[in-house]
Amino acid sequence: MQRTNILFSDFIKGLWQQNPTFRLLIGMCPTLAVTSQVQNGLAMGLATAFTLLASSIIISIFRNFIPREVRIPSYIVIIATFVTIVSLFLKANFPEVSKDLGPYVPLIIVNCLILGRQEAFASKNPVYRAIADALGMGIGFTLSLMVLASVREVLGMGTLLGHQVIFGNFRPWVIMLTPPGAFLTLGLLLGLVNIIDKAVKARKEKK
Amino acid sequence: MKQSFKMIFSLCLIALISAVILAKVYMITQPAIIANEKKATENAIYKVVNTATSYKESKSGQTDIFKCYDENNKFCGLAFVAEGVGYQDLIKVMVGVSTDFNKILAIEVIENSETPGLGNKIVTPWFENQFQNLSLQNKITVVKVAPSKDSEIQAITGATISSQAVVDIINNKIEELKGYK
């Protein structure tokens, strides 16, 4: 029972309390760059989540073997291996997605979300907890990217996942697709998340 | 001494294992990646020279030229990739021209990173179709209103630079290749 509880809290914290995008504000570069369309946000989120999960497992297994002094280079090599696998896999099976994501796939290597979780969690905890943590963080990251991308795609193109969702005399807000649109959306969503979080906490205190 | 040996040993071991895994994955995925690239090029060629059913690769200087043949095996057009700088990054255009370089048959923008919603409208049929059967007697020029001459292209609203870039890229390449048989 105790063990399931720990696993559950390891997993669930990545979705809200320590959500990488909206609460920890890490891994911002791909977050802002690839979220102009839901499809790209989803692909980026899944690629990052897979890399995070795979490298967390390996690093957690070998956490006692890797000497502390060379842990960062070791982590980078392990992460880079998985990212290259993802990149080759995308190129071979989803050439269109791979073209759209461009240089942002190889850049997952230096995404501080992944290195950060290895340093803060996987290198100090047993494998089963590292898996729960990586799954929570990975899913939280993917969902955040999709929320951000949905807002931008709907307002910027009037479509969602490529399907028309706004009809009539709607003129797309082109700015939402450009970098300023990414910052605007992120800022407003961060504010919204903070308001919700405060409201939830206030309710808990009353009880 | 013992400590540094351990550091070197473990780092080497990790790198070695990574290299072996990556070599294997590369070997598995490489045929599919090459096939994808070839298919993308082929689709573009058949789109810009739409009567073509087969093609032969040849070279003029640094440029790959695809000589296209129709179903009766008659020489029916040339296709080549023109590339140059756009508003943000490289633009690559597949261009199909008639056998005597008299007119453009069609074009397809195959790579661009222009501004989403503005410059990247160069991939829309509205823009690309303007190049169909465009005369090459004179240099192609960009205008901001509806074209009045048969060598004019109407720029995309709010993306004159991207429109101009595509036209310049095509003009330059045609100038370079003109007379190629």
CSV table of N, CA, C and O in Angstrom, one decimal, chain A residues 3-80:
chain,number,residue,atom,x,y,z
A,3,ARG,N,3.9,1.5,-0.9
A,3,ARG,CA,4.6,1.6,-2.2
A,3,ARG,C,3.8,2.2,-3.3
A,3,ARG,O,4.2,3.0,-4.1
A,4,THR,N,2.5,1.7,-3.4
A,4,THR,CA,1.6,2.3,-4.5
A,4,THR,C,1.4,3.7,-4.3
A,4,THR,O,1.4,4.5,-5.2
A,5,ASN,N,1.3,4.2,-3.0
A,5,ASN,CA,1.1,5.6,-2.7
A,5,ASN,C,2.3,6.4,-3.2
A,5,ASN,O,2.1,7.5,-3.8
A,6,ILE,N,3.5,5.9,-2.9
A,6,ILE,CA,4.7,6.7,-3.3
A,6,ILE,C,4.7,6.8,-4.8
A,6,ILE,O,4.9,7.8,-5.4
A,7,LEU,N,4.5,5.6,-5.5
A,7,LEU,CA,4.5,5.6,-6.9
A,7,LEU,C,3.5,6.5,-7.5
A,7,LEU,O,3.8,7.3,-8.5
A,8,PHE,N,2.3,6.6,-6.9
A,8,PHE,CA,1.2,7.4,-7.5
A,8,PHE,C,1.6,8.9,-7.3
A,8,PHE,O,1.5,9.7,-8.3
A,9,SER,N,2.2,9.3,-6.2
A,9,SER,CA,2.6,10.7,-6.0
A,9,SER,C,3.8,11.0,-6.9
A,9,SER,O,3.9,12.2,-7.4
A,10,ASP,N,4.7,10.0,-7.2
A,10,ASP,CA,5.8,10.3,-8.1
A,10,ASP,C,5.3,10.6,-9.5
A,10,ASP,O,5.8,11.5,-10.2
A,11,PHE,N,4.2,9.9,-9.8
A,11,PHE,CA,3.7,10.0,-11.2
A,11,PHE,C,2.8,11.3,-11.3
A,11,PHE,O,3.1,12.1,-12.2
A,12,ILE,N,2.0,11.5,-10.3
A,12,ILE,CA,0.9,12.6,-10.5
A,12,ILE,C,1.5,14.0,-10.4
A,12,ILE,O,1.0,14.9,-10.9
A,13,LYS,N,2.7,14.1,-9.7
A,13,LYS,CA,3.2,15.5,-9.5
A,13,LYS,C,3.7,16.1,-10.8
A,13,LYS,O,3.6,17.3,-11.0
A,14,GLY,N,4.0,15.3,-11.8
A,14,GLY,CA,4.4,15.8,-13.1
A,14,GLY,C,3.3,16.4,-13.9
A,14,GLY,O,3.4,17.2,-14.8
A,15,LEU,N,2.0,16.0,-13.5
A,15,LEU,CA,0.9,16.5,-14.3
A,15,LEU,C,0.4,17.9,-13.9
A,15,LEU,O,0.0,18.7,-14.7
A,16,TRP,N,0.5,18.2,-12.5
A,16,TRP,CA,0.1,19.5,-12.1
A,16,TRP,C,1.1,20.2,-11.2
A,16,TRP,O,1.7,21.2,-11.6
A,17,GLN,N,1.3,19.6,-10.0
A,17,GLN,CA,2.1,20.3,-9.0
A,17,GLN,C,3.5,20.7,-9.5
A,17,GLN,O,4.0,21.8,-9.1
A,18,GLN,N,4.2,19.8,-10.2
A,18,GLN,CA,5.5,20.1,-10.7
A,18,GLN,C,5.5,20.0,-12.2
A,18,GLN,O,6.5,19.5,-12.8
A,19,ASN,N,4.4,20.4,-12.8
A,19,ASN,CA,4.3,20.3,-14.3
A,19,ASN,C,5.5,21.0,-14.9
A,19,ASN,O,5.8,22.2,-14.6
A,20,PRO,N,6.3,20.3,-15.8
A,20,PRO,CA,7.5,20.9,-16.3
A,20,PRO,C,7.3,22.3,-17.0
A,20,PRO,O,8.2,23.2,-16.8
A,21,THR,N,6.3,22.4,-17.7
A,21,THR,CA,6.1,23.6,-18.5
A,21,THR,C,5.5,24.7,-17.7
A,21,THR,O,6.0,25.9,-17.7
A,22,PHE,N,4.4,24.5,-17.0
A,22,PHE,CA,3.6,25.5,-16.4
A,22,PHE,C,4.1,25.8,-14.9
A,22,PHE,O,3.8,26.9,-14.4
A,23,ARG,N,4.8,24.9,-14.2
A,23,ARG,CA,5.2,25.1,-12.9
A,23,ARG,C,6.7,25.2,-12.7
A,23,ARG,O,7.2,26.1,-12.0
A,24,LEU,N,7.4,24.3,-13.4
A,24,LEU,CA,8.9,24.4,-13.2
A,24,LEU,C,9.5,25.3,-14.3
A,24,LEU,O,10.6,25.7,-14.1
A,25,LEU,N,8.7,25.5,-15.3
A,25,LEU,CA,9.2,26.4,-16.4
A,25,LEU,C,10.6,25.9,-17.0
A,25,LEU,O,11.5,26.7,-17.1
A,26,ILE,N,10.7,24.6,-17.2
A,26,ILE,CA,11.9,24.1,-17.8
A,26,ILE,C,11.6,23.5,-19.2
A,26,ILE,O,10.5,23.2,-19.5
A,27,GLY,N,12.6,23.5,-20.0
A,27,GLY,CA,12.4,23.0,-21.4
A,27,GLY,C,11.6,23.9,-22.2
A,27,GLY,O,10.8,23.5,-23.0
A,28,MET,N,11.9,25.2,-22.1
A,28,MET,CA,11.1,26.3,-22.7
A,28,MET,C,11.4,26.4,-24.2
A,28,MET,O,10.5,26.8,-25.0
A,29,CYS,N,12.6,26.0,-24.7
A,29,CYS,CA,12.9,26.3,-26.1
A,29,CYS,C,12.0,25.5,-27.0
A,29,CYS,O,11.4,26.1,-27.9
A,30,PRO,N,11.9,24.1,-26.9
A,30,PRO,CA,11.0,23.4,-27.8
A,30,PRO,C,9.6,23.8,-27.5
A,30,PRO,O,8.7,23.9,-28.5
A,31,THR,N,9.2,24.2,-26.3
A,31,THR,CA,7.9,24.5,-25.9
A,31,THR,C,7.4,25.7,-26.8
A,31,THR,O,6.3,25.7,-27.3
A,32,LEU,N,8.3,26.7,-26.9
A,32,LEU,CA,7.9,27.9,-27.7
A,32,LEU,C,8.0,27.7,-29.2
A,32,LEU,O,7.2,28.2,-29.9
A,33,ALA,N,9.0,26.9,-29.6
A,33,ALA,CA,9.3,26.8,-31.0
A,33,ALA,C,8.4,25.9,-31.8
A,33,ALA,O,8.0,26.2,-32.9
A,34,VAL,N,7.9,24.8,-31.3
A,34,VAL,CA,7.2,23.8,-32.1
A,34,VAL,C,5.7,23.8,-31.9
A,34,VAL,O,5.1,22.9,-32.4
A,35,THR,N,5.2,24.7,-31.0
A,35,THR,CA,3.8,24.5,-30.7
A,35,THR,C,2.8,25.3,-31.6
A,35,THR,O,1.8,25.7,-31.1
A,36,SER,N,3.2,25.6,-32.8
A,36,SER,CA,2.3,26.3,-33.7
A,36,SER,C,1.2,25.4,-34.2
A,36,SER,O,0.2,25.9,-34.6
A,37,GLN,N,1.4,24.1,-34.2
A,37,GLN,CA,0.4,23.1,-34.6
A,37,GLN,C,0.3,22.0,-33.6
A,37,GLN,O,1.4,21.5,-33.1
A,38,VAL,N,-0.9,21.5,-33.4
A,38,VAL,CA,-1.1,20.4,-32.4
A,38,VAL,C,-0.2,19.2,-32.7
A,38,VAL,O,0.4,18.5,-31.9
A,39,GLN,N,-0.2,18.8,-34.0
A,39,GLN,CA,0.5,17.6,-34.5
A,39,GLN,C,2.0,17.7,-34.1
A,39,GLN,O,2.5,16.7,-33.6
A,40,ASN,N,2.6,18.9,-34.3
A,40,ASN,CA,4.0,19.0,-34.0
A,40,ASN,C,4.2,19.0,-32.5
A,40,ASN,O,5.2,18.4,-32.0
A,41,GLY,N,3.3,19.6,-31.7
A,41,GLY,CA,3.4,19.6,-30.3
A,41,GLY,C,3.3,18.2,-29.7
A,41,GLY,O,4.1,17.8,-28.9
A,42,LEU,N,2.4,17.4,-30.3
A,42,LEU,CA,2.3,16.0,-29.8
A,42,LEU,C,3.5,15.2,-30.2
A,42,LEU,O,4.0,14.5,-29.3
A,43,ALA,N,4.0,15.4,-31.4
A,43,ALA,CA,5.2,14.6,-31.8
A,43,ALA,C,6.4,15.0,-30.9
A,43,ALA,O,7.1,14.1,-30.4
A,44,MET,N,6.6,16.3,-30.6
A,44,MET,CA,7.7,16.8,-29.8
A,44,MET,C,7.5,16.2,-28.4
A,44,MET,O,8.5,15.8,-27.8
A,45,GLY,N,6.3,16.3,-27.8
A,45,GLY,CA,6.0,15.8,-26.5
A,45,GLY,C,6.3,14.3,-26.4
A,45,GLY,O,7.0,13.9,-25.4
A,46,LEU,N,5.9,13.5,-27.3
A,46,LEU,CA,6.1,12.1,-27.3
A,46,LEU,C,7.6,11.7,-27.4
A,46,LEU,O,8.1,10.9,-26.7
A,47,ALA,N,8.3,12.5,-28.3
A,47,ALA,CA,9.7,12.2,-28.5
A,47,ALA,C,10.5,12.5,-27.2
A,47,ALA,O,11.3,11.7,-26.8
A,48,THR,N,10.1,13.6,-26.6
A,48,THR,CA,10.8,14.0,-25.3
A,48,THR,C,10.4,13.0,-24.2
A,48,THR,O,11.3,12.5,-23.5
A,49,ALA,N,9.1,12.6,-24.1
A,49,ALA,CA,8.7,11.6,-23.1
A,49,ALA,C,9.4,10.3,-23.3
A,49,ALA,O,9.9,9.7,-22.3
A,50,PHE,N,9.5,9.8,-24.5
A,50,PHE,CA,10.2,8.5,-24.7
A,50,PHE,C,11.7,8.6,-24.3
A,50,PHE,O,12.2,7.8,-23.6
A,51,THR,N,12.4,9.7,-24.7
A,51,THR,CA,13.8,9.9,-24.3
A,51,THR,C,13.9,9.9,-22.8
A,51,THR,O,14.8,9.3,-22.2
A,52,LEU,N,13.0,10.7,-22.2
A,52,LEU,CA,13.1,10.8,-20.7
A,52,LEU,C,12.9,9.5,-20.0
A,52,LEU,O,13.6,9.1,-19.1
A,53,LEU,N,11.9,8.7,-20.5
A,53,LEU,CA,11.6,7.4,-19.9
A,53,LEU,C,12.8,6.5,-20.1
A,53,LEU,O,13.3,5.9,-19.1
A,54,ALA,N,13.3,6.3,-21.3
A,54,ALA,CA,14.3,5.4,-21.6
A,54,ALA,C,15.6,5.8,-20.8
A,54,ALA,O,16.2,4.9,-20.2
A,55,SER,N,16.0,7.0,-20.8
A,55,SER,CA,17.2,7.4,-20.2
A,55,SER,C,17.1,7.3,-18.6
A,55,SER,O,18.0,7.0,-17.9
A,56,SER,N,15.9,7.6,-18.1
A,56,SER,CA,15.7,7.5,-16.7
A,56,SER,C,15.9,6.0,-16.2
A,56,SER,O,16.5,5.7,-15.2
A,57,ILE,N,15.3,5.1,-17.0
A,57,ILE,CA,15.5,3.7,-16.7
A,57,ILE,C,16.9,3.3,-16.6
A,57,ILE,O,17.4,2.7,-15.6
A,58,ILE,N,17.7,3.6,-17.7
A,58,ILE,CA,19.1,3.2,-17.8
A,58,ILE,C,19.9,3.8,-16.7
A,58,ILE,O,20.7,3.2,-16.0
A,59,ILE,N,19.7,5.1,-16.5
A,59,ILE,CA,20.5,5.8,-15.5
A,59,ILE,C,20.2,5.4,-14.1
A,59,ILE,O,21.0,5.2,-13.2
A,60,SER,N,18.9,5.0,-13.9
A,60,SER,CA,18.5,4.5,-12.5
A,60,SER,C,19.1,3.2,-12.3
A,60,SER,O,19.6,2.9,-11.2
A,61,ILE,N,19.1,2.3,-13.3
A,61,ILE,CA,19.7,1.0,-13.2
A,61,ILE,C,21.2,1.1,-12.8
A,61,ILE,O,21.8,0.4,-12.0
A,62,PHE,N,21.9,2.0,-13.6
A,62,PHE,CA,23.4,2.1,-13.4
A,62,PHE,C,23.8,3.2,-12.5
A,62,PHE,O,24.9,3.6,-12.5
A,63,ARG,N,22.9,3.6,-11.6
A,63,ARG,CA,23.2,4.8,-10.8
A,63,ARG,C,24.3,4.5,-9.8
A,63,ARG,O,25.0,5.5,-9.4
A,64,ASN,N,24.6,3.3,-9.4
A,64,ASN,CA,25.7,3.0,-8.5
A,64,ASN,C,27.0,2.7,-9.3
A,64,ASN,O,28.1,2.7,-8.7
A,65,PHE,N,26.9,2.5,-10.6
A,65,PHE,CA,28.1,2.1,-11.3
A,65,PHE,C,28.7,3.4,-11.9
A,65,PHE,O,30.0,3.5,-11.9
A,66,ILE,N,27.9,4.4,-12.3
A,66,ILE,CA,28.5,5.6,-12.8
A,66,ILE,C,29.1,6.5,-11.7
A,66,ILE,O,28.5,6.9,-10.8
A,67,PRO,N,30.5,6.8,-11.9
A,67,PRO,CA,31.1,7.6,-10.9
A,67,PRO,C,30.6,9.0,-10.8
A,67,PRO,O,30.3,9.5,-11.9
A,68,ARG,N,30.4,9.6,-9.6
A,68,ARG,CA,29.8,10.9,-9.5
A,68,ARG,C,30.5,12.0,-10.3
A,68,ARG,O,29.9,12.8,-10.9
A,69,GLU,N,31.9,11.8,-10.4
A,69,GLU,CA,32.7,12.9,-11.1
A,69,GLU,C,32.4,13.0,-12.6
A,69,GLU,O,32.5,14.0,-13.2
A,70,VAL,N,32.0,11.9,-13.2
A,70,VAL,CA,31.7,11.9,-14.6
A,70,VAL,C,30.2,11.7,-15.0
A,70,VAL,O,29.9,11.2,-16.0
A,71,ARG,N,29.4,12.0,-14.0
A,71,ARG,CA,28.0,11.6,-14.2
A,71,ARG,C,27.3,12.5,-15.3
A,71,ARG,O,26.6,11.9,-16.1
A,72,ILE,N,27.7,13.8,-15.4
A,72,ILE,CA,27.0,14.6,-16.4
A,72,ILE,C,27.4,14.1,-17.8
A,72,ILE,O,26.5,13.9,-18.6
A,73,PRO,N,28.7,14.0,-18.2
A,73,PRO,CA,29.0,13.4,-19.5
A,73,PRO,C,28.3,12.1,-19.8
A,73,PRO,O,27.9,11.8,-20.9
A,74,SER,N,28.3,11.2,-18.7
A,74,SER,CA,27.7,9.9,-18.9
A,74,SER,C,26.2,10.1,-19.3
A,74,SER,O,25.7,9.5,-20.2
A,75,TYR,N,25.5,11.0,-18.5
A,75,TYR,CA,24.1,11.2,-18.8
A,75,TYR,C,23.9,11.7,-20.2
A,75,TYR,O,23.0,11.3,-20.9
A,76,ILE,N,24.7,12.7,-20.6
A,76,ILE,CA,24.6,13.3,-21.9
A,76,ILE,C,24.7,12.2,-23.0
A,76,ILE,O,24.0,12.2,-24.0
A,77,VAL,N,25.7,11.3,-22.8
A,77,VAL,CA,25.9,10.3,-23.9
A,77,VAL,C,24.7,9.4,-23.9
A,77,VAL,O,24.2,9.1,-25.0
A,78,ILE,N,24.2,9.0,-22.8
A,78,ILE,CA,23.0,8.1,-22.8
A,78,ILE,C,21.8,8.8,-23.4
A,78,ILE,O,21.1,8.2,-24.2
A,79,ILE,N,21.6,10.1,-23.0
A,79,ILE,CA,20.4,10.8,-23.6
A,79,ILE,C,20.6,11.0,-25.1
A,79,ILE,O,19.7,10.7,-25.8
A,80,ALA,N,21.8,11.3,-25.5
A,80,ALA,CA,22.1,11.6,-26.9
A,80,ALA,C,21.8,10.3,-27.7
A,80,ALA,O,21.3,10.4,-28.8
